[in-house]
Amino acid sequence: MSSHREEAVRRIAAPEIAARKGGQPIVCLTAYTAPMAELLDAHCDLLLVGDSVGMVVHGLPNTVGVTLEMMILHGQAVMRGSRRAMVVVDLPFGAYEGAPEAAHANAARVMKETGCSAVKVEAGPAIADNIAYLVQRGIPVMGHVGLRPQAVMVEGRFKAKGKADHERRRILDEARAAAEAGAFAVVVEGVAEGLAREITAAVDVPTIGIGASAGCDGQILVTDDMLGLFDWTPKFVRRYADLRGEIGRAVAAYADDVRERKFPGPAEIYFAKAG
Ligand code: KIV
C-alpha cells in the first residue's frame, strides 16, 4: 500500500524547467490567488506570483510599492491552490538589490513562509553577484531582463527595450550574467524578436518571453491580461477571453433582478419546516 506521501503529486522543479532548453515550450502564467492557481495548475508548467499583483490586484500605479509581506501572502495562496506547477515568487523592489546577505534573508523568508520553489529577480546591472550568492545557498533563482518594471522610476514609463545598439548589448550581457550566475531560467520582457532570439541562443538556460516573440523557450503572460479583465491590454497580449465583458453583463443582470425583486426566487430561499 502506498503512503499518502507517495500519492502526493510531485511539483515540477527548477532542474526540470532548466532541462527544457530548446525542447517543448514552457507554459507559464501569473497567479495571485488560490482559486485562480487551482484553475491554472493543470495547464501550466510554472506559476509566477508576479509583483504585478500590486497593479493587478491592489490598484498600485506600478510595482515599486509592492512589499515582501504582499508577496508572501499571495505566494501562500498560490501554493495552497496548486499541486503540480512550479511556483516562483517575485522578490519585490528593494528586497534583493543591496547587500547579498539582505537579499538572502529576504529570499529565504519568502521560500520558508510560502513553500515556493524559487524566486525571481529583475537582473539589472550588478545583480548577477546576488543571484550567485542565493543559488550557492540553495535558492533557485529566475532572472528577468529587457523591460524591467521595477526600474520604471528611472525610465519614466514602461517601454520596449533594446532598440539602440548599446542597449541590445547591455541586455544580452545581463541575460548572460544571470545565466552564468546560476539562474535556472531568464524572463525576457519587451524586446524585439531578433534580440529575443539572440539571447535565447546565447544562454544555456530557457528564456521565457513576454512581449519577446515565439523565439523564446517558453512564454508567460499576466493572466488577467489574457483573460480580458482590463479594457486596455499591451500589444503583445493575445486575449483568450473577455471576462470584463462577461462580469459586466452578469453584474448588470443581477442588479436588474434585485431591483425588480426577481432575486432571490423560490429556489434560492429557505423554508421553515411545517409543524
Ligand atoms: O510581475 C510579473 O507579473 C512579471 C511577469 C510579467 C513576467 O514579472
Coordinates of C-alpha atoms and ligand atoms in Angstrom, one line a residue:
M1 CA 0.0 0.0 0.0
S2 CA 1.4 3.4 -0.9
S3 CA 1.6 6.1 1.7
H4 CA -0.2 9.4 1.5
R5 CA 3.2 11.0 0.9
E6 CA 3.9 8.8 -2.1
E7 CA 0.5 9.5 -3.7
A8 CA 1.0 13.3 -3.5
V9 CA 1.6 14.9 -6.9
R10 CA 5.2 16.0 -7.2
R11 CA 5.8 19.6 -8.3
I12 CA 7.8 20.4 -11.3
A13 CA 11.2 21.6 -10.0
A14 CA 13.8 24.1 -11.3
P15 CA 16.1 21.4 -12.9
E16 CA 13.2 20.1 -14.9
I17 CA 12.4 23.6 -16.2
A18 CA 16.1 24.2 -17.0
A19 CA 16.2 20.9 -18.9
R20 CA 13.5 22.1 -21.3
K21 CA 16.0 24.4 -23.0
G22 CA 15.4 24.1 -26.7
G23 CA 12.7 21.5 -26.1
Q24 CA 8.9 21.6 -25.6
P25 CA 7.9 25.2 -24.9
I26 CA 7.5 26.0 -21.2
V27 CA 4.0 27.3 -20.4
C28 CA 3.9 29.9 -17.6
L29 CA 1.2 32.3 -16.3
T30 CA 1.0 34.7 -13.3
A31 CA -1.3 33.8 -10.4
Y32 CA -2.0 35.7 -7.2
T33 CA -4.9 33.8 -5.5
A34 CA -5.7 30.2 -4.6
P35 CA -8.8 29.7 -6.8
M36 CA -7.0 31.0 -9.9
A37 CA -4.0 28.9 -9.1
E38 CA -6.3 25.9 -8.9
L39 CA -7.7 26.7 -12.4
L40 CA -4.2 27.2 -14.0
D41 CA -2.3 24.4 -12.3
A42 CA -3.2 21.6 -14.7
H43 CA -2.3 23.6 -17.8
C44 CA 0.9 25.3 -16.7
D45 CA 4.5 24.2 -16.0
L46 CA 5.2 27.3 -13.9
L47 CA 3.0 29.8 -12.0
L48 CA 4.6 33.1 -11.2
V49 CA 3.4 35.1 -8.3
G50 CA 4.5 38.3 -10.0
D51 CA 4.9 41.6 -8.3
S52 CA 2.4 42.7 -11.0
V53 CA 0.0 41.7 -8.2
G54 CA 0.5 45.3 -6.9
M55 CA -1.1 46.7 -10.1
V56 CA -3.5 44.0 -11.0
V57 CA -5.0 43.3 -7.5
H58 CA -4.0 46.2 -5.3
G59 CA -4.5 49.1 -7.8
L60 CA -1.0 50.5 -7.5
P61 CA 0.3 52.6 -10.4
N62 CA 3.5 50.4 -10.7
T63 CA 5.3 47.6 -8.9
V64 CA 7.6 49.8 -6.8
G65 CA 5.2 49.9 -3.8
V66 CA 4.9 46.1 -3.5
T67 CA 6.2 44.7 -0.2
L68 CA 7.7 41.4 0.8
E69 CA 4.6 40.8 3.0
M70 CA 2.3 41.2 0.0
M71 CA 4.4 38.7 -2.0
I72 CA 4.4 36.2 0.9
L73 CA 0.6 36.4 1.4
H74 CA -0.1 35.9 -2.3
G75 CA 2.6 33.2 -2.6
Q76 CA 1.0 31.3 0.3
A77 CA -2.4 31.5 -1.5
V78 CA -1.0 30.2 -4.8
M79 CA 0.8 27.4 -3.1
R80 CA -2.5 26.3 -1.4
G81 CA -4.3 26.4 -4.8
S82 CA -1.7 24.4 -6.8
R83 CA -0.2 21.0 -6.6
R84 CA 1.8 20.4 -9.8
A85 CA 3.2 23.5 -11.3
M86 CA 6.4 25.0 -10.1
V87 CA 5.6 28.2 -8.1
V88 CA 8.1 31.1 -8.4
V89 CA 7.6 34.2 -6.3
D90 CA 8.9 37.6 -7.3
L91 CA 11.2 39.4 -4.9
P92 CA 9.9 43.0 -4.8
F93 CA 11.7 46.2 -5.4
G94 CA 14.2 46.9 -2.6
A95 CA 14.4 43.3 -1.4
Y96 CA 17.4 42.0 -3.3
E97 CA 19.5 44.8 -4.9
G98 CA 21.6 45.7 -1.9
A99 CA 23.9 43.5 0.3
P100 CA 23.9 39.8 -0.7
E101 CA 23.1 38.9 3.0
A102 CA 20.0 41.0 2.9
A103 CA 18.9 39.5 -0.4
H104 CA 19.5 36.0 1.1
A105 CA 17.5 36.8 4.2
N106 CA 14.5 38.1 2.1
A107 CA 14.6 35.2 -0.4
A108 CA 14.9 32.6 2.4
R109 CA 12.0 34.2 4.2
V110 CA 9.8 34.0 1.0
M111 CA 10.7 30.4 0.5
K112 CA 10.2 29.3 4.1
E113 CA 6.9 31.2 4.6
T114 CA 5.3 30.3 1.2
G115 CA 6.9 26.9 0.4
C116 CA 7.5 28.1 -3.1
S117 CA 10.3 26.5 -5.3
A118 CA 12.2 29.6 -6.4
V119 CA 12.3 33.4 -6.5
K120 CA 12.6 35.8 -9.5
V121 CA 14.7 39.0 -9.6
E122 CA 15.0 41.7 -12.2
A123 CA 18.5 41.1 -13.3
G124 CA 19.8 44.6 -14.0
P125 CA 23.5 45.6 -13.7
A126 CA 25.3 44.2 -10.6
I127 CA 22.5 41.7 -9.7
A128 CA 24.5 38.7 -11.0
D129 CA 26.6 38.5 -7.8
N130 CA 23.5 38.4 -5.7
I131 CA 22.0 35.7 -7.9
A132 CA 25.1 33.6 -7.5
Y133 CA 25.0 34.2 -3.7
L134 CA 21.4 32.9 -3.5
V135 CA 21.9 29.9 -5.8
Q136 CA 25.1 28.8 -3.9
R137 CA 22.9 28.8 -0.7
G138 CA 20.2 26.6 -2.1
I139 CA 17.7 29.2 -3.5
P140 CA 16.8 28.6 -7.2
V141 CA 16.6 32.0 -9.0
M142 CA 14.9 33.1 -12.2
G143 CA 16.3 36.2 -13.8
H144 CA 14.3 38.9 -15.7
V145 CA 15.9 41.1 -18.3
G146 CA 14.8 43.6 -21.0
L147 CA 11.9 45.8 -19.9
R148 CA 12.3 45.7 -16.1
P149 CA 9.1 47.1 -14.5
Q150 CA 10.8 47.8 -11.2
A151 CA 13.0 50.4 -13.0
V152 CA 10.0 52.4 -14.1
M153 CA 11.0 55.4 -12.0
V154 CA 14.4 55.7 -13.8
E155 CA 12.8 55.1 -17.2
G156 CA 9.7 57.3 -16.6
R157 CA 7.4 54.8 -18.3
F158 CA 7.1 51.1 -19.4
K159 CA 8.7 50.9 -22.8
A160 CA 10.1 48.2 -25.1
K161 CA 13.9 47.8 -24.8
G162 CA 16.9 47.0 -26.9
K163 CA 16.2 49.3 -29.9
A164 CA 19.6 51.0 -29.6
D165 CA 22.8 49.0 -30.1
H166 CA 24.3 49.8 -26.7
E167 CA 21.1 48.8 -25.0
R168 CA 21.0 45.5 -27.0
R169 CA 24.5 44.7 -25.9
R170 CA 23.6 45.5 -22.3
I171 CA 20.5 43.3 -22.2
L172 CA 22.4 40.5 -23.8
D173 CA 25.2 40.9 -21.2
E174 CA 22.7 40.9 -18.3
A175 CA 21.0 37.8 -19.6
R176 CA 24.4 36.0 -19.9
A177 CA 25.5 37.2 -16.5
A178 CA 22.2 36.0 -14.9
A179 CA 22.6 32.5 -16.5
E180 CA 26.3 32.3 -15.7
A181 CA 25.5 33.2 -12.1
G182 CA 23.2 30.1 -11.9
A183 CA 19.7 31.4 -12.8
F184 CA 17.7 28.3 -13.9
A185 CA 15.7 30.4 -16.5
V186 CA 15.5 34.0 -17.6
V187 CA 12.3 36.0 -18.3
V188 CA 12.9 38.3 -21.4
E189 CA 10.3 41.1 -21.5
G190 CA 9.5 43.7 -24.1
V191 CA 12.3 43.2 -26.7
A192 CA 12.2 42.8 -30.5
E193 CA 12.3 39.3 -31.9
G194 CA 15.9 39.5 -33.1
L195 CA 17.2 40.3 -29.7
A196 CA 15.0 37.6 -28.0
R197 CA 16.4 35.0 -30.4
E198 CA 20.0 36.3 -29.8
I199 CA 19.5 36.0 -26.0
T200 CA 17.9 32.5 -26.4
A201 CA 20.9 31.4 -28.4
A202 CA 23.4 33.0 -26.1
V203 CA 22.3 31.5 -22.8
D204 CA 22.2 27.8 -21.9
V205 CA 19.1 28.1 -19.7
P206 CA 15.5 28.6 -21.0
T207 CA 14.3 32.0 -21.9
I208 CA 10.6 32.8 -21.0
G209 CA 9.3 35.5 -23.2
I210 CA 6.7 38.2 -22.6
G211 CA 6.4 40.5 -25.5
A212 CA 9.5 38.9 -26.8
S213 CA 8.3 36.7 -29.7
A214 CA 8.0 32.9 -30.1
G215 CA 11.8 32.7 -30.4
C216 CA 12.0 32.1 -26.6
D217 CA 12.0 28.7 -24.9
G218 CA 8.7 29.4 -23.1
Q219 CA 6.0 32.1 -22.7
I220 CA 4.4 34.0 -19.8
L221 CA 1.5 36.4 -19.7
V222 CA -0.2 38.2 -16.9
T223 CA -3.3 36.0 -16.6
D224 CA -5.7 38.9 -16.0
D225 CA -4.5 40.4 -19.3
M226 CA -5.0 37.3 -21.4
L227 CA -8.4 36.7 -19.8
G228 CA -9.5 40.3 -20.9
L229 CA -10.1 41.6 -17.3
F230 CA -8.9 45.1 -18.4
D231 CA -10.2 47.5 -21.0
W232 CA -6.6 48.0 -22.3
T233 CA -4.0 45.4 -23.0
P234 CA -0.4 45.7 -24.2
K235 CA 0.3 45.0 -27.9
F236 CA 1.9 41.7 -27.1
V237 CA -1.1 40.2 -25.2
R238 CA -3.5 37.9 -27.0
R239 CA -6.9 38.0 -25.3
Y240 CA -8.3 34.5 -24.9
A241 CA -11.4 35.6 -23.2
D242 CA -13.5 38.7 -22.4
L243 CA -14.1 38.3 -18.7
R244 CA -14.5 42.1 -18.2
G245 CA -17.5 41.9 -20.6
E246 CA -18.8 38.7 -19.0
I247 CA -18.6 40.2 -15.5
G248 CA -20.2 43.4 -16.6
R249 CA -23.1 41.5 -18.1
A250 CA -23.5 39.2 -15.1
V251 CA -23.5 42.1 -12.6
A252 CA -25.9 44.2 -14.7
A253 CA -28.3 41.1 -14.8
Y254 CA -28.0 40.7 -11.0
A255 CA -28.7 44.4 -10.4
D256 CA -31.8 44.3 -12.6
D257 CA -33.1 41.2 -10.8
V258 CA -32.6 42.7 -7.4
R259 CA -34.3 46.0 -8.4
E260 CA -37.2 44.1 -9.9
R261 CA -37.5 41.8 -6.9
K262 CA -36.8 38.8 -9.2
F263 CA -33.9 37.7 -7.0
P264 CA -33.9 35.7 -4.8
G265 CA -36.6 33.4 -6.2
P266 CA -38.3 30.4 -4.6
A267 CA -35.3 28.1 -5.5
E268 CA -32.9 30.4 -3.6
I269 CA -34.7 30.8 -0.2
Y270 CA -35.1 28.6 2.9
F271 CA -38.5 27.4 4.0
A272 CA -39.4 26.7 7.6
K273 CA -40.3 23.1 8.4
A274 CA -44.0 22.6 8.8
G275 CA -45.2 21.9 12.4
Ligands
KIV1 O1 5.3 40.6 -12.2 C1 5.1 39.9 -13.2 O2 3.9 39.6 -13.5 C2 6.1 39.6 -14.1 C3 5.8 39.0 -15.4 C4 5.1 39.9 -16.3 C5 6.9 38.3 -16.1 O3 7.3 39.8 -13.8

